[in-house]
GROMACS .gro file of C-alpha atoms in nm:
model
  208
    1UNK     CA    1   1.630   0.270   0.894
    2UNK     CA    2   1.631   0.030   1.278
    3UNK     CA    3   1.286   0.098   1.425
    4UNK     CA    4   1.201  -0.079   1.751
    5UNK     CA    5   1.009  -0.452   1.742
    6UNK     CA    6   0.705  -0.505   1.759
    7UNK     CA    7   0.717  -0.130   1.420
    8UNK     CA    8   0.391  -0.146   1.360
    9UNK     CA    9   0.238  -0.050   1.027
   10UNK     CA   10  -0.135   0.077   0.833
   11UNK     CA   11  -0.083  -0.006   0.431
   12UNK     CA   12  -0.312   0.085   0.223
   13UNK     CA   13  -0.411   0.062  -0.139
   14UNK     CA   14  -0.570   0.336  -0.213
   15UNK     CA   15  -0.912   0.387  -0.409
   16UNK     CA   16  -1.234   0.537  -0.436
   17UNK     CA   17  -1.415   0.280  -0.573
   18UNK     CA   18  -1.249  -0.037  -0.358
   19UNK     CA   19  -0.944   0.032  -0.126
   20UNK     CA   20  -0.762  -0.262   0.064
   21UNK     CA   21  -0.598  -0.221   0.394
   22UNK     CA   22  -0.425  -0.425   0.628
   23UNK     CA   23  -0.242  -0.307   0.995
   24UNK     CA   24   0.071  -0.521   1.026
   25UNK     CA   25   0.301  -0.593   1.354
   26UNK     CA   26   0.745  -0.611   1.203
   27UNK     CA   27   0.820  -0.822   1.454
   28UNK     CA   28   1.158  -0.981   1.345
   29UNK     CA   29   1.472  -0.878   1.085
   30UNK     CA   30   1.697  -1.104   1.146
   31UNK     CA   31   1.397  -1.343   1.016
   32UNK     CA   32   1.232  -1.152   0.911
   33UNK     CA   33   0.912  -1.260   1.033
   34UNK     CA   34   0.530  -0.956   0.981
   35UNK     CA   35   0.230  -0.990   1.129
   36UNK     CA   36  -0.109  -0.915   1.020
   37UNK     CA   37  -0.282  -0.784   1.245
   38UNK     CA   38  -0.593  -0.728   1.045
   39UNK     CA   39  -0.736  -0.692   0.694
   40UNK     CA   40  -1.002  -0.536   0.467
   41UNK     CA   41  -1.183  -0.309   0.283
   42UNK     CA   42  -1.358  -0.018   0.225
   43UNK     CA   43  -1.527   0.012  -0.102
   44UNK     CA   44  -1.705   0.371  -0.263
   45UNK     CA   45  -2.093   0.243  -0.279
   46UNK     CA   46  -2.164   0.094   0.004
   47UNK     CA   47  -1.951   0.430   0.194
   48UNK     CA   48  -2.157   0.645  -0.018
   49UNK     CA   49  -2.446   0.499   0.125
   50UNK     CA   50  -2.330   0.606   0.463
   51UNK     CA   51  -2.286   0.980   0.320
   52UNK     CA   52  -2.712   0.953   0.182
   53UNK     CA   53  -2.780   1.247   0.332
   54UNK     CA   54  -2.499   1.448   0.231
   55UNK     CA   55  -2.520   1.302  -0.106
   56UNK     CA   56  -2.819   1.465  -0.207
   57UNK     CA   57  -2.610   1.851  -0.147
   58UNK     CA   58  -2.281   1.728  -0.277
   59UNK     CA   59  -2.144   1.579  -0.564
   60UNK     CA   60  -2.103   1.212  -0.544
   61UNK     CA   61  -1.704   1.183  -0.545
   62UNK     CA   62  -1.655   1.421  -0.251
   63UNK     CA   63  -1.888   1.205  -0.031
   64UNK     CA   64  -1.670   0.920  -0.118
   65UNK     CA   65  -1.391   1.077  -0.031
   66UNK     CA   66  -1.549   1.236   0.324
   67UNK     CA   67  -1.629   0.868   0.394
   68UNK     CA   68  -1.325   0.728   0.321
   69UNK     CA   69  -1.196   1.001   0.612
   70UNK     CA   70  -1.437   0.927   0.783
   71UNK     CA   71  -1.312   0.564   0.823
   72UNK     CA   72  -0.896   0.617   0.846
   73UNK     CA   73  -0.929   0.792   1.092
   74UNK     CA   74  -1.119   0.571   1.270
   75UNK     CA   75  -0.893   0.307   1.152
   76UNK     CA   76  -0.588   0.497   1.248
   77UNK     CA   77  -0.702   0.587   1.552
   78UNK     CA   78  -0.817   0.205   1.720
   79UNK     CA   79  -0.516   0.044   1.596
   80UNK     CA   80  -0.247   0.352   1.637
   81UNK     CA   81   0.043   0.233   1.389
   82UNK     CA   82   0.387   0.396   1.336
   83UNK     CA   83   0.352   0.453   1.036
   84UNK     CA   84   0.118   0.483   0.691
   85UNK     CA   85   0.217   0.319   0.359
   86UNK     CA   86   0.053   0.396   0.075
   87UNK     CA   87   0.064   0.314  -0.274
   88UNK     CA   88   0.210   0.563  -0.515
   89UNK     CA   89  -0.055   0.669  -0.844
   90UNK     CA   90   0.261   0.586  -1.052
   91UNK     CA   91   0.190   0.478  -1.390
   92UNK     CA   92  -0.212   0.515  -1.455
   93UNK     CA   93  -0.288   0.605  -1.814
   94UNK     CA   94  -0.587   0.680  -1.766
   95UNK     CA   95  -0.651   1.096  -1.573
   96UNK     CA   96  -0.937   0.954  -1.404
   97UNK     CA   97  -0.770   0.706  -1.194
   98UNK     CA   98  -0.450   0.873  -1.107
   99UNK     CA   99  -0.688   1.175  -1.053
  100UNK     CA  100  -0.842   0.960  -0.798
  101UNK     CA  101  -0.572   0.772  -0.641
  102UNK     CA  102  -0.466   1.143  -0.543
  103UNK     CA  103  -0.732   1.220  -0.406
  104UNK     CA  104  -0.833   0.903  -0.212
  105UNK     CA  105  -0.424   0.987  -0.129
  106UNK     CA  106  -0.507   1.275   0.027
  107UNK     CA  107  -0.824   1.178   0.302
  108UNK     CA  108  -0.518   0.948   0.477
  109UNK     CA  109  -0.251   1.232   0.452
  110UNK     CA  110  -0.562   1.391   0.584
  111UNK     CA  111  -0.631   1.122   0.864
  112UNK     CA  112  -0.251   1.080   0.928
  113UNK     CA  113  -0.153   1.378   1.043
  114UNK     CA  114  -0.521   1.445   1.242
  115UNK     CA  115  -0.454   1.196   1.470
  116UNK     CA  116  -0.025   1.048   1.414
  117UNK     CA  117   0.064   1.432   1.377
  118UNK     CA  118   0.313   1.224   1.114
  119UNK     CA  119   0.297   1.246   0.733
  120UNK     CA  120   0.221   0.891   0.484
  121UNK     CA  121   0.502   0.699   0.307
  122UNK     CA  122   0.407   0.661  -0.071
  123UNK     CA  123   0.571   0.349  -0.214
  124UNK     CA  124   0.594   0.270  -0.579
  125UNK     CA  125   0.382  -0.025  -0.693
  126UNK     CA  126   0.671  -0.151  -0.863
  127UNK     CA  127   0.872  -0.151  -0.551
  128UNK     CA  128   0.559  -0.352  -0.368
  129UNK     CA  129   0.576  -0.610  -0.695
  130UNK     CA  130   0.916  -0.691  -0.631
  131UNK     CA  131   0.963  -0.706  -0.306
  132UNK     CA  132   0.673  -0.904  -0.231
  133UNK     CA  133   0.670  -1.129  -0.581
  134UNK     CA  134   1.056  -1.065  -0.679
  135UNK     CA  135   0.913  -0.967  -1.006
  136UNK     CA  136   0.807  -0.610  -1.107
  137UNK     CA  137   0.529  -0.699  -1.346
  138UNK     CA  138   0.363  -0.895  -1.154
  139UNK     CA  139  -0.012  -1.001  -1.204
  140UNK     CA  140  -0.254  -1.043  -0.920
  141UNK     CA  141  -0.210  -1.382  -0.974
  142UNK     CA  142   0.176  -1.404  -0.922
  143UNK     CA  143   0.025  -1.164  -0.604
  144UNK     CA  144  -0.225  -1.417  -0.505
  145UNK     CA  145   0.061  -1.669  -0.544
  146UNK     CA  146   0.340  -1.424  -0.265
  147UNK     CA  147   0.089  -1.378  -0.042
  148UNK     CA  148   0.020  -1.812   0.022
  149UNK     CA  149   0.371  -1.860  -0.059
  150UNK     CA  150   0.611  -1.576   0.183
  151UNK     CA  151   0.713  -1.802   0.497
  152UNK     CA  152   0.734  -1.460   0.650
  153UNK     CA  153   0.406  -1.348   0.712
  154UNK     CA  154   0.237  -1.480   0.966
  155UNK     CA  155  -0.105  -1.509   1.052
  156UNK     CA  156  -0.314  -1.518   0.690
  157UNK     CA  157  -0.631  -1.461   0.589
  158UNK     CA  158  -0.747  -1.787   0.414
  159UNK     CA  159  -0.734  -1.707   0.043
  160UNK     CA  160  -1.111  -1.738  -0.021
  161UNK     CA  161  -1.121  -1.432   0.273
  162UNK     CA  162  -0.946  -1.175   0.109
  163UNK     CA  163  -0.926  -1.012  -0.150
  164UNK     CA  164  -0.627  -0.878  -0.433
  165UNK     CA  165  -0.676  -0.525  -0.317
  166UNK     CA  166  -0.676  -0.623   0.070
  167UNK     CA  167  -0.330  -0.807  -0.110
  168UNK     CA  168  -0.224  -0.564  -0.221
  169UNK     CA  169  -0.214  -0.381   0.027
  170UNK     CA  170  -0.011  -0.639   0.218
  171UNK     CA  171   0.201  -0.594  -0.065
  172UNK     CA  172   0.237  -0.236  -0.017
  173UNK     CA  173   0.356  -0.237   0.382
  174UNK     CA  174   0.575  -0.534   0.288
  175UNK     CA  175   0.725  -0.305   0.026
  176UNK     CA  176   0.846  -0.021   0.271
  177UNK     CA  177   1.006  -0.331   0.552
  178UNK     CA  178   1.165  -0.424   0.261
  179UNK     CA  179   1.276  -0.090   0.103
  180UNK     CA  180   1.307   0.105   0.391
  181UNK     CA  181   1.395  -0.106   0.694
  182UNK     CA  182   1.588  -0.389   0.584
  183UNK     CA  183   1.702  -0.216   0.234
  184UNK     CA  184   1.671  -0.532   0.038
  185UNK     CA  185   1.462  -0.309  -0.203
  186UNK     CA  186   1.633   0.008  -0.329
  187UNK     CA  187   1.461   0.182  -0.510
  188UNK     CA  188   1.700   0.374  -0.860
  189UNK     CA  189   1.685   0.737  -0.942
  190UNK     CA  190   1.636   0.730  -1.304
  191UNK     CA  191   1.989   0.830  -1.373
  192UNK     CA  192   2.130   0.482  -1.161
  193UNK     CA  193   1.809   0.284  -1.355
  194UNK     CA  194   2.014   0.477  -1.727
  195UNK     CA  195   2.394   0.401  -1.544
  196UNK     CA  196   2.256   0.013  -1.502
  197UNK     CA  197   2.095  -0.031  -1.823
  198UNK     CA  198   2.358   0.093  -1.975
  199UNK     CA  199   2.630  -0.144  -1.776
  200UNK     CA  200   2.399  -0.466  -1.856
  201UNK     CA  201   2.421  -0.383  -2.294
  202UNK     CA  202   2.832  -0.317  -2.200
  203UNK     CA  203   2.842  -0.620  -2.048
  204UNK     CA  204   2.673  -0.835  -2.261
  205UNK     CA  205   2.884  -0.651  -2.561
  206UNK     CA  206   3.228  -0.846  -2.416
  207UNK     CA  207   3.051  -1.182  -2.418
  208UNK     CA  208   2.999  -1.145  -2.757
   0.00000   0.00000   0.00000
C-alpha cells in the first residue's frame, strides 16, 4: 500500500477511562517522516459531567460511551483523516477491561462510519510496540523514551505535556504505518510464528 502523501491518520488508544488520541501526517516514506498535527486525551469522568442530565436516566458506562462517540465524531470531522486506527483489545486478562475497550472501539467505528464511511484499522499492541520501540514487551518507560528519541517524529509535544495514553496512540499510528504501508513490521500468523520458533530451535541445535 503506497498512499498519496501527505497521508493523515487519526490514531486512538481506546478506553472508557483515559483515551489518548493523535492526528499524524505521514509526510515521507524514505526517509520516514511523521508529523504530529495534534494530540489529546479524553477522560471518561469528565465526559460524564457533560452527560449529567442523561446520567440521571441511563447507566454510567452508557453515558460515557455516548460522550466518546460525540468526541470521536467531532475530532474525525475536524481533522478529516484518510484512515482511523485503533489498538486492538488483545491480551487483557480482566474481562471488564476487555469489554470496556471493545465498547469504546465500537463507538470509534460508528464515528468513522458516519463521517468517513470507512471502517477502522485495528492494530495489535505488540505491533505498535515493535514498530515504536523495537521490542514487543515494552513498558510505558520504553514507550516514552522512544517518543523522545525517534527522529522520524516531527511536531513533538514537550515531554511534560503528554500522557502515556497519548504516546500509545501515536505508537498505534506508527504501528499502522510500519505494518500496512512501509511493511517494515510484518504480522505473522500463528502457524508462521510456530514455524519461525521451530526454525530457531533447529538452528540452535545445529550450533550445539
